mmCIF file of C-alpha atoms in Angstrom:
data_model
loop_
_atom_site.group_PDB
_atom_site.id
_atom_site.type_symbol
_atom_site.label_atom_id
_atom_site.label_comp_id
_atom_site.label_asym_id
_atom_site.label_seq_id
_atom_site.Cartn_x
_atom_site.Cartn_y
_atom_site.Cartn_z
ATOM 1 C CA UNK A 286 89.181 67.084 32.205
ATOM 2 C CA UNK A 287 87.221 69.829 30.858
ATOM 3 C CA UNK A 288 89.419 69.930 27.823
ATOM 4 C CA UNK A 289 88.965 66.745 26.652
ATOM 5 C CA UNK A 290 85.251 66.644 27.276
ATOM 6 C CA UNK A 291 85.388 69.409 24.864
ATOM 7 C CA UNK A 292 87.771 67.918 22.423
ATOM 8 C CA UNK A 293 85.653 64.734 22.467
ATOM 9 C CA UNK A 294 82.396 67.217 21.809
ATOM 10 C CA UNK A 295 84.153 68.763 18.675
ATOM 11 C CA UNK A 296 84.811 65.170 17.435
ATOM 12 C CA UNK A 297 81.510 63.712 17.439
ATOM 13 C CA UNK A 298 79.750 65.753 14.544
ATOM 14 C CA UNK A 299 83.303 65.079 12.445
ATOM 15 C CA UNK A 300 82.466 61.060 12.907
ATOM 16 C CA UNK A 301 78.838 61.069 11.828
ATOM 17 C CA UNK A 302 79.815 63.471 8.826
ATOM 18 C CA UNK A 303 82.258 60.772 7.978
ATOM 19 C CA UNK A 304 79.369 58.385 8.325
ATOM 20 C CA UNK A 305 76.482 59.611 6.168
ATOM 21 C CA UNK A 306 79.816 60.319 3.063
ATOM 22 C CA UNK A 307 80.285 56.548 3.818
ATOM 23 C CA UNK A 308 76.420 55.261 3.621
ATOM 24 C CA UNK A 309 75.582 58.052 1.176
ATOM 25 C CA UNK A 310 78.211 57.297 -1.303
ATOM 26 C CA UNK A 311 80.049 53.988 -0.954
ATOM 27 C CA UNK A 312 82.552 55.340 -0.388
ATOM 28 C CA UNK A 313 84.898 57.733 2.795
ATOM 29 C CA UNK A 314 84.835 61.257 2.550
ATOM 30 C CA UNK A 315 88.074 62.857 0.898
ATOM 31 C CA UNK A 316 90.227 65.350 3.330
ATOM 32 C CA UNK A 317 88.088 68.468 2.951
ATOM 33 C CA UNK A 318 90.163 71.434 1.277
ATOM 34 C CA UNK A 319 91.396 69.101 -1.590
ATOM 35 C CA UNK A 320 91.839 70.774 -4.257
ATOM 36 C CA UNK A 321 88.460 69.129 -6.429
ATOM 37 C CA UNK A 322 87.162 69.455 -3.291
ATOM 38 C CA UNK A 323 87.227 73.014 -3.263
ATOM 39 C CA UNK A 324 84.880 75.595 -5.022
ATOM 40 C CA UNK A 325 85.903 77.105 -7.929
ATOM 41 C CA UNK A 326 87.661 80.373 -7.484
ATOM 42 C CA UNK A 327 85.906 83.219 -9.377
ATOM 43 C CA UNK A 328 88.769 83.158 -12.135
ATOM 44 C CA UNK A 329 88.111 79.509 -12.900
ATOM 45 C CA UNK A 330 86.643 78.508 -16.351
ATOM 46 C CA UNK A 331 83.562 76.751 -14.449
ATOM 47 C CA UNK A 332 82.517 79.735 -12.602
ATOM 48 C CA UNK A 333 82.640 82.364 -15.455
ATOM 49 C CA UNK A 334 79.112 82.496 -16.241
ATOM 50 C CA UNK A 335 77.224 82.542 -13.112
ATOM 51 C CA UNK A 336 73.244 81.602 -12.965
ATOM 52 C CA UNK A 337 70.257 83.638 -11.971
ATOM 53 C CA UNK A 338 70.735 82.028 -8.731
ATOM 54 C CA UNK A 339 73.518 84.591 -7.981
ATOM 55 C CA UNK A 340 72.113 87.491 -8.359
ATOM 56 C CA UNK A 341 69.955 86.438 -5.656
ATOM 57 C CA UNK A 342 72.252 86.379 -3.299
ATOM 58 C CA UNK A 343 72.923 82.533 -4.147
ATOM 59 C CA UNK A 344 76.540 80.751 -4.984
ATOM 60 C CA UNK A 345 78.097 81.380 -8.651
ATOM 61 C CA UNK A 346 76.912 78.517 -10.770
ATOM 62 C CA UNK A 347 78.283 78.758 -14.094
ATOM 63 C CA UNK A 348 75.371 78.785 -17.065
ATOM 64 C CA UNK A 349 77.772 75.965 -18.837
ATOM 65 C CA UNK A 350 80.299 73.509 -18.484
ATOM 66 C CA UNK A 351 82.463 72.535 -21.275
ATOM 67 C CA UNK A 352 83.585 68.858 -21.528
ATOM 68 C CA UNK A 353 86.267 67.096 -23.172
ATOM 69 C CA UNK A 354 88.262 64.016 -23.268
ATOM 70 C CA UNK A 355 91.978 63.640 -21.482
ATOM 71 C CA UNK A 356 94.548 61.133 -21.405
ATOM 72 C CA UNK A 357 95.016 59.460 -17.613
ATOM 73 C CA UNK A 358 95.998 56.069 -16.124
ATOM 74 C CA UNK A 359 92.335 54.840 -16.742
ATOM 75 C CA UNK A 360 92.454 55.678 -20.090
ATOM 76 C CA UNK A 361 90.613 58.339 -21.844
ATOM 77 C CA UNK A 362 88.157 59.660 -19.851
ATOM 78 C CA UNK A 363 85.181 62.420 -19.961
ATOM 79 C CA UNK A 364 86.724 65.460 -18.103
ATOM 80 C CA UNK A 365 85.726 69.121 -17.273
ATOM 81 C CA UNK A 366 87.534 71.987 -19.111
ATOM 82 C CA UNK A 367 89.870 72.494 -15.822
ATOM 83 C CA UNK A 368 90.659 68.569 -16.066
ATOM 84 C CA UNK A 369 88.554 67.023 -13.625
ATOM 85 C CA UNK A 370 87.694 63.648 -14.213
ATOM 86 C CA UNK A 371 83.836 63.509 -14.550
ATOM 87 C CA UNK A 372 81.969 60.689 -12.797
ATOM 88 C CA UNK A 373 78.539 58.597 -13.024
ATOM 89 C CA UNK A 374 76.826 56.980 -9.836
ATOM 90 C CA UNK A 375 75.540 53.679 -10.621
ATOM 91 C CA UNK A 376 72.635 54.285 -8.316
ATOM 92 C CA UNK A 377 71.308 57.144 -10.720
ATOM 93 C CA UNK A 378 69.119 55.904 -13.066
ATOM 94 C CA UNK A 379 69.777 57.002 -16.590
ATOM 95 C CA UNK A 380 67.189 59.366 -18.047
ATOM 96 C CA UNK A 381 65.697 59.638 -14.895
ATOM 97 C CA UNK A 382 66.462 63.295 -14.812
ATOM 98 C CA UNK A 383 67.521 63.063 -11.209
ATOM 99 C CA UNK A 384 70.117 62.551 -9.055
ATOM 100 C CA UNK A 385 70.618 60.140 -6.076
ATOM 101 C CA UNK A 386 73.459 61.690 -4.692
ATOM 102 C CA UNK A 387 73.045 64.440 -1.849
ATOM 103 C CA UNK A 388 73.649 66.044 1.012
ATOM 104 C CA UNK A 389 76.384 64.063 2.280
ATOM 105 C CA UNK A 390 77.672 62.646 -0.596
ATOM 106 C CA UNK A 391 77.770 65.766 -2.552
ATOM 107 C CA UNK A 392 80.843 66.847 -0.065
ATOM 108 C CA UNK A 393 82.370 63.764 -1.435
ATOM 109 C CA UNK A 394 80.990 63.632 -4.979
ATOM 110 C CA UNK A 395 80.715 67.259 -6.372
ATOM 111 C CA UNK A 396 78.102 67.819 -8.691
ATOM 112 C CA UNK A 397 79.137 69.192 -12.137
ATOM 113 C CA UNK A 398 77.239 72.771 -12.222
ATOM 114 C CA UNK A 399 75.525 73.931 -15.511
ATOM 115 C CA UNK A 400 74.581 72.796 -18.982
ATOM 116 C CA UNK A 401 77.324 70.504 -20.397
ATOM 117 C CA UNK A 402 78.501 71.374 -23.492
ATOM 118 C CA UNK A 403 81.258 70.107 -25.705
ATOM 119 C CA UNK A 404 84.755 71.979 -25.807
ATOM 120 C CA UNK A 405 85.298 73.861 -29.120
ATOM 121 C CA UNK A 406 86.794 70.874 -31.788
ATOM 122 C CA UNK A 407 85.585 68.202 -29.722
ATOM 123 C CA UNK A 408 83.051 65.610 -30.551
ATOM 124 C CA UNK A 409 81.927 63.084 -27.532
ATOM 125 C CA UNK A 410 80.327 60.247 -28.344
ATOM 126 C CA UNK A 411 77.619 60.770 -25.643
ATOM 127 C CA UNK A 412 74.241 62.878 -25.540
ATOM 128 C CA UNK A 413 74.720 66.411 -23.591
ATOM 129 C CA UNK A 414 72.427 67.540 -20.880
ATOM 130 C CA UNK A 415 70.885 68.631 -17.868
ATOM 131 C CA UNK A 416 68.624 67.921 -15.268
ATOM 132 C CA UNK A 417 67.497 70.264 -11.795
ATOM 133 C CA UNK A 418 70.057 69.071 -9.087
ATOM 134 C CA UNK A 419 70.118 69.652 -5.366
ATOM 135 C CA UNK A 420 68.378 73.133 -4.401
ATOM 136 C CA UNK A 421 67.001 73.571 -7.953
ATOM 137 C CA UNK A 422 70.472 74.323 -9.465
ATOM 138 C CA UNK A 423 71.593 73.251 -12.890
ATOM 139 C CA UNK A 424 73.504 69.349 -13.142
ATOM 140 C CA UNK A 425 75.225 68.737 -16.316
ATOM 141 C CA UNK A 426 74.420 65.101 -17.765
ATOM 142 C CA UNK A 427 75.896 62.554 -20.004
ATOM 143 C CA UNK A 428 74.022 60.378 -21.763
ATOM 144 C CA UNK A 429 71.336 60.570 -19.181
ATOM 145 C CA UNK A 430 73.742 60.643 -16.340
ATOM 146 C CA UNK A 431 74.021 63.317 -13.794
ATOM 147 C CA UNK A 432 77.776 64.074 -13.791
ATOM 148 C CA UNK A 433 79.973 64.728 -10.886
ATOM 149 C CA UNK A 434 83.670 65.148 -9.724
ATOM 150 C CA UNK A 435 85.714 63.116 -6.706
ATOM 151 C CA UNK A 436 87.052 65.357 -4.256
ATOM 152 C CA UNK A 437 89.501 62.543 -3.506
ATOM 153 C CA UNK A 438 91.671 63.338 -7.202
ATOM 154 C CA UNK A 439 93.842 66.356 -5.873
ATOM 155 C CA UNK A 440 95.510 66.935 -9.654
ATOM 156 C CA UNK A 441 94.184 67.495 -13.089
ATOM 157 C CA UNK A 442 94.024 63.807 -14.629
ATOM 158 C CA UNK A 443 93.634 61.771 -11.362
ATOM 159 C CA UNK A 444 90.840 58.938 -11.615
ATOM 160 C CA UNK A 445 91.039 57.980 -8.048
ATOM 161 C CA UNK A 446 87.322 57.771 -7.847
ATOM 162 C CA UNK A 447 87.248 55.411 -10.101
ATOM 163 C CA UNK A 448 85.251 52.101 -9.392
ATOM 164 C CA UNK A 449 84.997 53.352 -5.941
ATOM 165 C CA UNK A 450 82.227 51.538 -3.514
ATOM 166 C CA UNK A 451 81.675 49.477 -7.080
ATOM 167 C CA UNK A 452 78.930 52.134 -7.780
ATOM 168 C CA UNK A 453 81.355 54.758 -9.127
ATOM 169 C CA UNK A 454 82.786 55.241 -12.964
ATOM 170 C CA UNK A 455 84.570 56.929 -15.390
ATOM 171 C CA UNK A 456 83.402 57.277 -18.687
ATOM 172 C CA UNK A 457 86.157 55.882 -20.972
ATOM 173 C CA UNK A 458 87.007 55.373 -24.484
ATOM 174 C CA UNK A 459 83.978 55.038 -26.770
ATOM 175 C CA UNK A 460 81.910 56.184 -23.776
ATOM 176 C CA UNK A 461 83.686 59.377 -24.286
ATOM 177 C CA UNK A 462 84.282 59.969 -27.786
ATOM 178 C CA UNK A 463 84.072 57.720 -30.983
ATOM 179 C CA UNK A 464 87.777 58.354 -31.438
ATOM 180 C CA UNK A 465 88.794 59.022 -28.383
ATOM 181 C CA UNK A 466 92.407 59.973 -29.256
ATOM 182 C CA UNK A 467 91.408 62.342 -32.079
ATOM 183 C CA UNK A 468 89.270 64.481 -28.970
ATOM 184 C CA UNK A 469 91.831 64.930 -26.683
ATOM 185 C CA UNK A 470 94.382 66.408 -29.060
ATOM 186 C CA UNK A 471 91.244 68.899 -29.748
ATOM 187 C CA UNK A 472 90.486 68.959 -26.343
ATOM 188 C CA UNK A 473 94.121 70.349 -25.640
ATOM 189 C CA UNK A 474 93.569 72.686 -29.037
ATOM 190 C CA UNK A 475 90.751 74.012 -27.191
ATOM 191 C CA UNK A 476 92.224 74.128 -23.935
ATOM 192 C CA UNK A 477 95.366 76.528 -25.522
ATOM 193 C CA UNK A 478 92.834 78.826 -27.246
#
């Protein structure tokens, strides 16, 4: 009996996690230990450059964040230079220099860490940014938008997040670039350099 008391004890701060990722975000909470779900490894383009923040004792948040454009099932889409497929939350308001997404939701929905900039060759279509995030550190933005990741897409070029809950998107063709073929064959230039 004791066992299972203590089993059943374990369980219960696993279910309201998976609660709050649900209300927070519209969406479940991916396995944890997915591979977007993950921080970057010290060797990994997006934690290169880390912020003042880490010589404080703080987590490695990388001063920038280059963006391009890849080829998936959705289309062309806005992705980071290690292929994740960047995300907006339709319950950020654009310009608003904040983000609506935390605690939570952040498990599920990464924030994308440092000042976006474009990929060497590549032109997006969009207006590069950044706003303070959760904790004071850096968010990249996109045309106003805080951007963010899915834990949930496991490979480079997955878009499983997309449309999730309704309230999360992809930013796709135009969004992306004006020619959105012509940046991803300079996005994979870049990417070889």
């Amino acid at each position: 009996m004791p066992t299972i008391r203590r089993a059943l004890a374990a369980m219960i701060p696993l279910s309201v996690v998976t609660a709050l990722s649900v209300t927070a975000c519209g969406t479940t909470a991916p396995v944890a230990g997915a591979a977007y779900g993950a921080t970057p490894s010290a060797s990994s383009p997006e934690s290169a450059a880390p912020s003042a923040s880490a010589d404080n004792g703080g987590p490695m948040i990388p001063a920038t964040t280059e963006l391009l454009v890849e080829k998936t099932s959705a289309g062309y889409v806005l992705a980071t230079s290690t292929g994740r497929t960047v995300y907006w939350y339709a319950r950020d308001v654009k310009g608003s220099g904040k983000s609506s997404c935390n605690a939570a939701c952040l498990h599920a929905w990464p924030a994308v860490k440092g000042t976006a900039s474009a990929a060497p060759g590549v032109k997006l279509a969009g207006i590069l940014g950044k706003i303070s995030g959760t904790g004071g550190a850096t968010q990249a933005t996109y045309d106003g938008y805080p951007l963010y990741t899915y834990a949930g897409d496991t490979a480079a070029g997955q878009t499983t997040g997309n449309d999730s809950g309704g309230v999360w998107h992809v930013f796709s063709g135009s969004q992306a670039a004006a020619d959105p073929a012509a940046a991803a064959a300079a996005s994979k230039a870049a990417l070889k350099r």
